[in-house]
Coordinates of N, CA and C in Angstrom, one line a residue:
X2 N 88.1 103.6 143.5 CA 89.5 104.3 143.7 C 90.2 104.8 142.8
X3 N 90.8 106.0 142.8 CA 91.5 106.6 141.7 C 92.9 106.3 141.9
X4 N 93.7 106.2 140.9 CA 95.2 106.0 140.8 C 95.9 107.1 140.9
X5 N 97.0 107.4 141.9 CA 97.8 108.5 142.0 C 99.0 107.9 141.3
X6 N 99.7 108.7 140.3 CA 100.7 108.3 139.7 C 102.1 109.3 140.4
X7 N 103.1 108.6 140.9 CA 104.0 109.2 141.5 C 105.6 108.9 140.8
X8 N 105.6 109.7 139.9 CA 107.1 109.7 139.4 C 108.3 110.0 140.3
X9 N 109.4 108.8 140.0 CA 110.5 108.9 141.0 C 111.7 109.1 140.1
X10 N 112.5 110.2 140.8 CA 113.7 110.7 140.1 C 114.8 109.8 140.8
X11 N 115.9 109.7 139.8 CA 117.0 108.9 140.1 C 118.5 109.7 139.5
X12 N 119.3 109.2 140.2 CA 120.6 109.6 139.5 C 120.7 109.2 138.4
X13 N 121.6 109.5 137.4 CA 122.0 108.9 136.1 C 122.2 107.4 136.3
X14 N 121.6 106.5 135.7 CA 122.0 105.1 135.7 C 122.6 104.7 134.4
X15 N 123.6 103.7 134.8 CA 124.6 102.9 133.9 C 124.7 101.5 133.9
X16 N 125.4 101.1 132.7 CA 125.6 99.3 132.9 C 126.0 98.8 134.0
X17 N 126.6 99.7 135.0 CA 127.1 99.2 136.1 C 126.1 99.0 137.3
X18 N 124.9 99.4 136.8 CA 123.8 99.3 138.0 C 122.9 98.2 137.6
X19 N 122.5 97.6 138.7 CA 121.4 96.4 138.6 C 120.1 97.0 138.8
X20 N 119.2 96.9 137.8 CA 118.0 97.8 137.8 C 117.0 97.3 138.9
X21 N 117.2 96.3 139.6 CA 116.2 95.8 140.5 C 116.9 96.3 141.8
X22 N 117.9 96.6 142.0 CA 118.5 97.1 143.1 C 118.2 98.4 143.2
X23 N 118.5 99.2 142.0 CA 118.2 100.6 141.9 C 116.6 101.1 142.3
X24 N 115.7 100.2 141.5 CA 114.5 100.6 142.0 C 113.9 100.0 143.1
X25 N 114.7 99.3 143.9 CA 114.3 99.0 145.4 C 114.7 100.2 146.1
X26 N 116.0 100.7 145.8 CA 116.7 101.8 146.8 C 115.7 103.0 146.5
X27 N 115.4 103.2 145.5 CA 114.4 104.5 145.2 C 112.8 104.6 145.8
X28 N 112.5 103.5 145.8 CA 111.0 103.2 145.6 C 110.4 102.6 147.0
X29 N 111.5 101.7 147.8 CA 111.3 100.9 149.0 C 110.5 101.4 150.1
X30 N 110.3 102.9 150.3 CA 109.7 103.7 151.3 C 108.2 104.1 150.8
X31 N 108.4 103.8 149.3 CA 106.8 104.5 148.6 C 105.8 103.3 148.3
X32 N 106.4 102.3 148.2 CA 105.7 100.9 147.7 C 104.7 100.4 148.5
X33 N 103.5 99.9 148.4 CA 102.5 99.2 149.2 C 102.2 97.8 148.3
X34 N 101.5 97.0 149.0 CA 101.2 95.8 148.2 C 100.1 96.0 147.3
X35 N 99.3 97.2 147.2 CA 98.4 97.6 146.2 C 99.0 98.3 145.2
X36 N 100.2 98.7 145.1 CA 100.8 99.5 144.0 C 101.4 98.8 142.9
X37 N 101.5 99.3 141.7 CA 102.3 98.7 140.7 C 103.5 99.8 140.3
X38 N 104.8 99.0 140.1 CA 105.9 100.0 139.9 C 106.2 99.8 138.3
X39 N 106.3 101.0 137.7 CA 106.5 100.9 136.2 C 107.8 101.6 136.0
X40 N 108.7 101.0 135.2 CA 110.1 101.6 134.5 C 110.1 101.9 133.2
X41 N 110.8 102.7 132.8 CA 111.1 102.8 131.4 C 111.9 101.9 130.6
X42 N 111.4 101.5 129.6 CA 112.3 100.5 128.8 C 113.7 100.7 128.6
X43 N 113.8 102.1 128.0 CA 115.2 102.3 127.8 C 116.4 102.0 128.9
X44 N 115.7 102.7 129.9 CA 116.8 102.6 131.2 C 116.9 101.2 131.7
X45 N 116.2 100.3 131.5 CA 116.1 98.8 132.0 C 117.3 98.4 130.9
X46 N 117.2 98.9 129.6 CA 118.2 98.4 128.7 C 119.4 98.9 128.9
X47 N 119.6 100.0 129.3 CA 121.0 100.7 129.6 C 121.8 99.9 130.6
X48 N 120.8 99.8 131.8 CA 121.4 98.9 132.8 C 122.0 97.5 132.5
X49 N 121.3 97.1 131.4 CA 121.7 95.8 130.7 C 122.8 95.9 130.0
X50 N 123.6 97.2 129.5 CA 124.4 97.1 128.9 C 124.0 97.0 127.1
X51 N 122.7 97.1 126.9 CA 122.1 97.0 125.8 C 122.1 98.3 124.8
X52 N 123.3 98.5 124.6 CA 123.4 100.0 123.8 C 124.6 99.9 122.8
X53 N 124.6 100.6 121.9 CA 125.8 100.7 120.9 C 126.2 102.2 120.4
X54 N 127.2 102.6 120.5 CA 127.7 103.8 120.1 C 128.0 103.8 118.5
X55 N 127.3 104.9 118.0 CA 127.4 105.0 116.5 C 128.6 104.8 115.9
X56 N 129.7 105.1 116.4 CA 131.0 104.9 115.9 C 131.6 103.8 115.8
X57 N 130.7 102.9 116.8 CA 131.1 101.3 116.6 C 130.5 100.6 115.4
X58 N 129.7 101.0 114.6 CA 129.0 100.5 113.6 C 129.6 101.1 112.2
X59 N 129.5 100.2 111.3 CA 129.9 100.2 109.9 C 128.5 100.4 109.1
X60 N 128.1 101.5 108.8 CA 126.6 101.6 108.0 C 126.9 100.9 106.8
X61 N 125.8 100.2 106.5 CA 125.6 99.4 105.2 C 125.0 100.3 103.9
X62 N 125.1 99.9 103.1 CA 124.3 100.7 102.0 C 122.9 100.4 102.0
X63 N 122.7 99.0 102.4 CA 121.2 98.6 102.6 C 120.7 99.6 103.7
X64 N 121.3 99.6 104.8 CA 120.8 100.3 105.9 C 120.4 101.9 105.6
X65 N 121.5 102.5 104.6 CA 121.3 103.8 104.1 C 119.9 104.0 103.4
X66 N 119.5 103.1 102.6 CA 118.7 103.0 101.7 C 117.2 102.7 102.3
X67 N 117.4 101.7 103.5 CA 116.1 101.4 104.0 C 115.7 102.5 105.1
X68 N 116.5 103.1 105.5 CA 116.0 104.3 106.3 C 115.3 105.3 105.9
X69 N 115.4 105.4 104.6 CA 114.7 106.3 103.6 C 113.0 106.3 103.7
X70 N 112.7 105.2 103.9 CA 111.3 104.6 104.2 C 110.7 104.7 105.4
X71 N 111.3 105.3 106.4 CA 110.8 105.5 107.7 C 110.5 106.8 107.8
X72 N 109.3 107.1 108.6 CA 108.8 108.5 108.9 C 110.0 109.1 109.7
X73 N 110.2 110.5 109.3 CA 111.1 111.3 109.9 C 111.4 111.2 111.5
X74 N 110.0 110.9 112.2 CA 110.1 110.8 113.6 C 110.5 109.4 114.1
X75 N 110.7 108.5 113.4 CA 111.0 107.5 113.8 C 112.5 107.0 114.3
X76 N 112.7 106.3 115.0 CA 114.1 106.1 115.5 C 114.8 105.2 114.4
X77 N 114.1 104.7 113.4 CA 114.8 103.7 112.4 C 115.1 104.6 111.2
X78 N 114.7 106.0 111.0 CA 114.6 106.8 110.2 C 116.0 107.3 109.8
X79 N 117.1 106.9 110.6 CA 118.6 107.4 110.5 C 119.3 105.9 110.2
X80 N 120.5 106.5 109.4 CA 121.6 105.0 109.1 C 121.7 104.5 110.2
X81 N 122.0 105.1 111.5 CA 122.3 104.4 112.6 C 121.5 103.5 113.2
X82 N 120.5 104.2 113.2 CA 119.2 103.3 113.9 C 118.6 102.3 113.1
X83 N 118.6 102.5 111.6 CA 118.4 101.2 110.9 C 119.6 100.0 110.9
X84 N 121.0 100.6 111.1 CA 122.0 99.7 111.0 C 121.9 98.9 112.3
X85 N 121.7 99.5 113.6 CA 121.4 99.0 115.0 C 120.4 97.7 114.6
X86 N 119.3 98.0 114.1 CA 118.4 97.0 114.0 C 118.9 95.9 113.1
X87 N 119.4 96.0 112.2 CA 120.2 95.2 111.2 C 121.2 94.4 112.0
X88 N 121.9 94.8 112.8 CA 122.9 94.1 113.7 C 122.0 93.1 114.5
X89 N 121.2 93.5 115.0 CA 120.5 92.8 115.9 C 119.5 91.6 115.2
X90 N 118.6 91.9 114.3 CA 117.5 91.2 113.6 C 118.1 90.5 112.2
X91 N 119.2 91.1 111.6 CA 119.8 90.7 110.2 C 119.1 91.3 109.5
X92 N 120.0 91.6 108.5 CA 120.0 92.7 107.2 C 118.8 92.5 106.5
X93 N 118.8 91.2 106.2 CA 117.7 90.8 105.2 C 116.3 90.5 105.4
X94 N 116.3 90.3 106.9 CA 115.0 90.1 107.3 C 114.5 91.6 107.5
X95 N 115.1 92.4 107.9 CA 114.7 93.7 108.0 C 114.1 94.6 106.8
X96 N 115.2 94.1 105.7 CA 114.7 94.7 104.3 C 113.6 94.0 103.9
X97 N 113.3 92.8 104.0 CA 112.3 91.9 103.8 C 111.0 92.4 104.3
X98 N 111.1 92.6 105.5 CA 110.1 93.2 106.5 C 109.3 94.5 105.9
X99 N 110.5 95.2 105.6 CA 110.2 97.0 105.1 C 109.5 96.8 103.9
X100 N 110.0 95.7 102.9 CA 109.3 95.8 101.8 C 107.6 95.0 101.8
X101 N 107.5 94.3 102.9 CA 106.3 93.7 103.1 C 105.5 94.7 103.7
X102 N 106.1 95.4 104.6 CA 105.1 96.3 105.1 C 104.7 97.3 104.2
X103 N 105.5 97.7 103.0 CA 105.1 98.8 102.0 C 103.9 98.1 101.3
X104 N 103.9 96.8 100.9 CA 102.8 96.2 100.3 C 101.9 96.1 101.1
X105 N 101.9 95.9 102.1 CA 100.8 95.5 103.2 C 99.9 97.0 103.2
X106 N 100.6 98.2 103.4 CA 100.0 99.4 103.3 C 99.1 99.7 102.2
X107 N 99.4 98.9 100.8 CA 98.9 99.4 99.7 C 97.3 98.6 99.8
X108 N 97.3 97.6 100.4 CA 96.0 96.7 100.6 C 95.5 97.1 101.8
X109 N 95.8 97.9 102.6 CA 95.1 98.2 104.0 C 95.6 97.4 105.1
X110 N 96.8 96.9 104.9 CA 97.2 96.0 106.2 C 98.5 97.0 106.7
X111 N 98.5 97.3 108.0 CA 99.4 98.0 108.5 C 100.1 97.2 109.6
X112 N 101.4 97.8 110.1 CA 102.0 97.2 111.0 C 103.1 95.8 110.9
X113 N 103.0 95.4 109.5 CA 103.6 94.4 108.9 C 105.1 94.6 109.3
X114 N 105.7 95.4 109.0 CA 107.3 95.6 109.3 C 107.5 95.5 110.6
X115 N 106.7 96.1 111.7 CA 107.1 95.9 113.1 C 106.7 94.5 113.4
X116 N 105.9 93.7 112.6 CA 105.3 92.3 113.1 C 106.6 91.5 112.6
X117 N 107.2 91.7 111.4 CA 108.0 90.7 110.8 C 109.5 91.2 110.8
X118 N 109.7 92.4 111.2 CA 111.0 93.0 111.4 C 111.8 92.5 112.5
X119 N 111.5 91.8 113.7 CA 112.0 91.3 114.8 C 111.7 92.3 115.9
X120 N 111.7 91.8 117.1 CA 111.4 92.3 118.5 C 111.8 93.8 118.7
X121 N 113.1 93.9 118.1 CA 113.9 95.1 118.5 C 113.2 96.2 117.4
X122 N 112.6 96.0 116.5 CA 112.0 97.1 115.5 C 111.4 98.3 116.2
X123 N 110.2 97.8 117.0 CA 109.7 98.7 117.6 C 110.2 99.5 119.0
X124 N 111.2 98.8 119.5 CA 112.0 99.2 120.7 C 113.1 100.1 120.8
X125 N 113.7 100.3 119.5 CA 115.1 100.8 119.6 C 115.0 102.3 119.7
X126 N 115.7 103.0 120.6 CA 115.8 104.5 120.7 C 117.0 104.9 119.9
X127 N 116.9 105.6 119.0 CA 118.1 106.1 118.2 C 118.8 107.3 119.2
X128 N 119.8 107.9 118.5 CA 120.7 109.0 119.3 C 119.7 110.0 119.5
X129 N 119.8 110.5 120.9 CA 119.1 111.8 121.3 C 117.7 111.2 121.7
X130 N 117.5 109.9 121.7 CA 116.2 109.2 122.1 C 116.3 108.9 123.4
X131 N 117.1 108.9 124.2 CA 117.2 108.8 125.6 C 118.1 109.8 126.6
X132 N 118.0 109.5 128.2 CA 118.6 110.3 128.9 C 120.2 110.5 128.6
X133 N 120.8 111.7 128.9 CA 122.2 111.8 128.5 C 122.9 111.2 129.8
X134 N 124.2 110.5 129.8 CA 124.9 110.7 128.6 C 124.5 109.8 127.5
X135 N 123.6 108.9 127.5 CA 123.4 107.9 126.4 C 122.4 108.3 125.5
X136 N 122.2 109.6 125.2 CA 121.9 110.3 124.1 C 122.6 110.3 123.0
X137 N 124.0 109.8 123.2 CA 124.9 109.8 122.1 C 125.0 108.2 121.8
X138 N 124.0 107.6 122.3 CA 124.3 106.0 121.7 C 122.7 105.6 121.3
X139 N 122.7 104.6 120.6 CA 121.7 103.9 120.1 C 121.2 102.8 121.1
X140 N 120.0 102.8 121.7 CA 119.8 102.0 123.0 C 118.9 101.0 122.4
X141 N 118.7 99.6 122.6 CA 118.1 98.7 122.2 C 117.0 98.4 123.3
X142 N 115.9 97.6 123.1 CA 114.8 97.3 123.9 C 115.7 96.3 124.9
X143 N 115.2 96.2 126.2 CA 115.6 95.5 127.1 C 115.6 93.8 127.0
X144 N 116.5 93.2 127.3 CA 116.4 91.8 127.3 C 115.3 91.2 128.6
X145 N 114.7 90.2 128.2 CA 114.1 89.5 129.4 C 113.2 90.2 130.1
X146 N 112.3 91.0 129.6 CA 111.6 92.0 130.3 C 110.7 91.3 131.3
X147 N 110.1 90.3 131.0 CA 109.3 89.3 131.8 C 109.9 89.0 133.2
X148 N 111.0 88.6 133.0 CA 111.9 88.1 134.3 C 112.3 89.3 135.2
X149 N 112.4 90.6 134.8 CA 112.7 91.8 135.4 C 111.8 92.2 135.9
X150 N 110.7 92.2 135.3 CA 109.2 92.5 136.0 C 108.8 91.4 137.2
X151 N 109.2 90.1 137.2 CA 108.8 89.3 138.0 C 109.9 89.4 139.1
X152 N 110.9 89.9 138.9 CA 112.1 90.0 140.0 C 111.6 91.3 140.9
X153 N 111.1 92.3 140.3 CA 110.8 93.5 140.9 C 109.7 93.3 141.9
X154 N 108.7 92.6 141.3 CA 107.5 92.0 142.2 C 107.9 91.4 143.5
X155 N 108.8 90.5 143.1 CA 109.2 89.6 144.1 C 110.0 90.6 145.4
X156 N 110.8 91.4 144.9 CA 111.9 92.2 145.6 C 110.9 93.2 146.5
X157 N 110.1 93.9 145.8 CA 109.1 94.9 146.4 C 108.1 94.6 147.2
X158 N 107.5 93.5 146.7 CA 106.2 93.1 147.5 C 105.1 93.8 147.1
X159 N 105.0 94.2 145.7 CA 104.2 95.3 145.0 C 103.2 94.1 144.5
X160 N 102.0 94.9 144.0 CA 100.8 94.0 143.6 C 101.3 93.6 141.9
X161 N 102.3 94.6 141.3 CA 102.8 94.4 140.1 C 103.7 95.1 139.6
X162 N 104.5 94.7 138.5 CA 105.5 95.4 137.9 C 105.3 95.6 136.3
X163 N 105.8 96.7 135.7 CA 105.7 96.7 134.3 C 106.9 97.5 133.8
X164 N 107.4 97.1 132.6 CA 108.3 97.9 131.9 C 107.6 98.5 130.5
X165 N 107.6 100.0 130.3 CA 106.8 100.3 129.4 C 107.9 101.2 128.7
X166 N 107.2 101.6 127.2 CA 108.0 102.1 126.2 C 106.9 103.2 125.8
X167 N 106.9 104.3 126.5 CA 106.2 105.6 126.5 C 106.9 106.9 126.0
X168 N 106.3 107.7 125.1 CA 106.5 108.8 124.6 C 105.9 110.0 124.6
X169 N 106.2 111.1 124.1 CA 105.4 112.4 124.4 C 104.3 112.4 122.9
X170 N 104.2 111.5 122.1 CA 103.3 111.2 121.3 C 102.0 110.5 121.6
X171 N 101.9 110.6 123.2 CA 100.7 109.7 123.7 C 100.7 108.1 123.4
X172 N 101.9 107.7 123.2 CA 101.9 106.5 122.8 C 102.7 105.5 124.0
X173 N 101.9 104.5 124.4 CA 102.5 103.6 125.5 C 102.5 102.3 125.1
X174 N 103.5 101.7 125.2 CA 103.6 100.1 124.7 C 104.2 99.4 125.9
X175 N 103.3 98.3 126.2 CA 103.7 97.2 127.1 C 104.8 96.4 126.7
X176 N 106.1 96.5 127.3 CA 107.5 95.8 127.0 C 107.3 94.5 127.9
X177 N 106.9 94.6 129.1 CA 106.8 93.5 129.8 C 105.9 93.7 131.1
X178 N 105.4 92.7 131.7 CA 104.5 92.9 133.0 C 104.4 91.6 133.6
X179 N 104.0 91.7 135.1 CA 103.7 90.6 135.6 C 102.5 89.9 135.6
X180 N 102.1 88.9 135.8 CA 100.8 87.9 135.7 C 100.0 88.6 136.9
X181 N 98.7 88.8 136.5 CA 97.7 89.1 137.6 C 97.3 90.5 137.6
X182 N 97.9 91.6 136.9 CA 97.7 92.8 136.9 C 97.3 93.1 135.3
X183 N 96.3 94.0 135.3 CA 95.8 94.4 133.8 C 96.8 95.3 133.3
X184 N 97.7 94.9 132.3 CA 98.9 95.6 132.0 C 98.5 96.7 131.0
X185 N 97.5 96.6 130.3 CA 96.6 97.4 129.5 C 96.2 98.7 130.2
X186 N 95.2 98.3 131.2 CA 94.9 99.5 132.2 C 96.1 100.2 132.6
X187 N 97.2 99.6 133.1 CA 98.3 100.5 133.6 C 98.9 101.3 132.4
X188 N 98.9 100.7 131.2 CA 99.6 101.3 130.2 C 98.9 102.6 129.7
X189 N 97.8 102.5 129.9 CA 96.7 103.6 129.4 C 97.1 104.7 130.5
X190 N 97.2 104.7 131.6 CA 97.4 105.5 132.6 C 98.7 106.2 132.3
X191 N 99.5 105.8 131.6 CA 100.9 106.6 131.1 C 101.0 107.4 130.0
X192 N 100.0 107.4 129.3 CA 99.7 108.0 128.1 C 100.3 109.3 128.2
X193 N 100.4 110.1 129.0 CA 100.4 111.3 129.3 C 102.1 111.7 129.4
X194 N 102.6 110.4 129.7 CA 104.2 110.2 129.7 C 104.6 111.1 131.1
X195 N 104.2 110.2 132.3 CA 104.6 111.0 133.6 C 106.1 110.7 133.9
X196 N 106.9 109.8 133.0 CA 108.3 109.8 133.1 C 109.0 111.1 132.5
X197 N 108.3 112.1 131.9 CA 108.9 113.3 131.5 C 109.7 112.7 130.0
X198 N 110.5 113.7 129.8 CA 111.5 113.5 128.7 C 112.8 113.0 129.0
X199 N 113.6 112.6 128.1 CA 114.9 112.1 128.7 C 115.8 112.8 129.5
X200 N 115.6 114.2 129.5 CA 116.6 114.9 130.5 C 116.1 115.0 132.0
X201 N 114.7 114.7 132.0 CA 114.3 114.6 133.5 C 114.7 113.6 134.7
X202 N 114.9 112.6 134.2 CA 115.7 111.4 134.9 C 114.5 111.0 135.8
X203 N 113.4 110.6 135.3 CA 112.5 110.0 136.1 C 112.0 108.6 135.4
X204 N 112.9 107.7 135.5 CA 112.7 106.3 134.7 C 111.7 105.4 135.5
X205 N 111.2 105.9 136.9 CA 110.1 105.1 137.4 C 109.2 105.8 137.8
X206 N 108.0 105.3 137.9 CA 106.6 105.7 138.0 C 105.8 104.6 139.0
X207 N 105.2 105.2 140.0 CA 104.6 104.1 141.1 C 102.8 104.6 140.8
X208 N 102.0 103.4 140.2 CA 100.7 103.5 140.4 C 100.2 103.2 141.6
X209 N 100.0 104.2 142.4 CA 99.4 103.9 144.0 C 98.0 103.4 143.7
X210 N 97.8 102.4 144.5 CA 96.5 101.9 144.8 C 95.8 101.2 143.4
X211 N 96.8 100.7 142.5 CA 96.2 100.1 141.3 C 95.5 98.9 141.5
X212 N 95.8 97.9 142.5 CA 94.8 96.9 142.7 C 93.4 97.1 142.6
X213 N 93.2 98.3 143.5 CA 91.9 98.7 143.8 C 91.1 99.1 142.6
X214 N 91.9 99.9 142.0 CA 91.6 100.6 140.5 C 91.1 99.7 139.7
X215 N 91.9 98.5 139.6 CA 91.7 97.6 138.7 C 90.5 96.6 138.9
X216 N 90.2 96.6 140.1 CA 89.1 95.9 140.8 C 87.7 96.6 140.5
X217 N 88.0 97.8 140.4 CA 86.9 98.6 140.0 C 86.5 98.8 138.8
X218 N 87.5 98.6 137.8 CA 87.2 98.6 136.4 C 86.6 97.0 135.7
X219 N 86.8 96.2 137.0 CA 86.1 94.6 136.4 C 84.8 94.5 136.2

């Protein structure tokens, strides 16, 4: 059985919202026990208040230096994005991870920066990286993603729940998922970014009939 992907539009979500309550409100008439509900990681983080405004940060010289070694398309390529990471993970940890990552590339080992730079290294969205009005903020990755997914599954009675970091470069990262579902299989279904870009306000996607689809792939 094929999976039908249903994007779900919402109003603008803020730190005043409870993400589980919001998703229940917008999906309760659409969800069945065979479905998986997926949600964009930046929106979960926003509802948790896991954001910071650039004018609240003092940019260090180290952050200004380190951001120059990140590719231009990355969220850490700006002083604000790099400072936000250092604020969460520690300046010298991030600097060491960047240096180690550089040495690793020389000998053919990739990904060391994101491995050693802390959990937030791969999750931060810099300014303009998410939906308005939070496109003026740096948005961190969500806290306790596995618990959020478990709460969603319990509340909605669906087969599974997943938080994903998806972009228009055909990259889909699993941030959190419930037990029993093939999260990588679900993540691959999101490669075309059905969430849309930040302005489209589609932070939720339902993977209809995912249980049968997963069983067919086993």
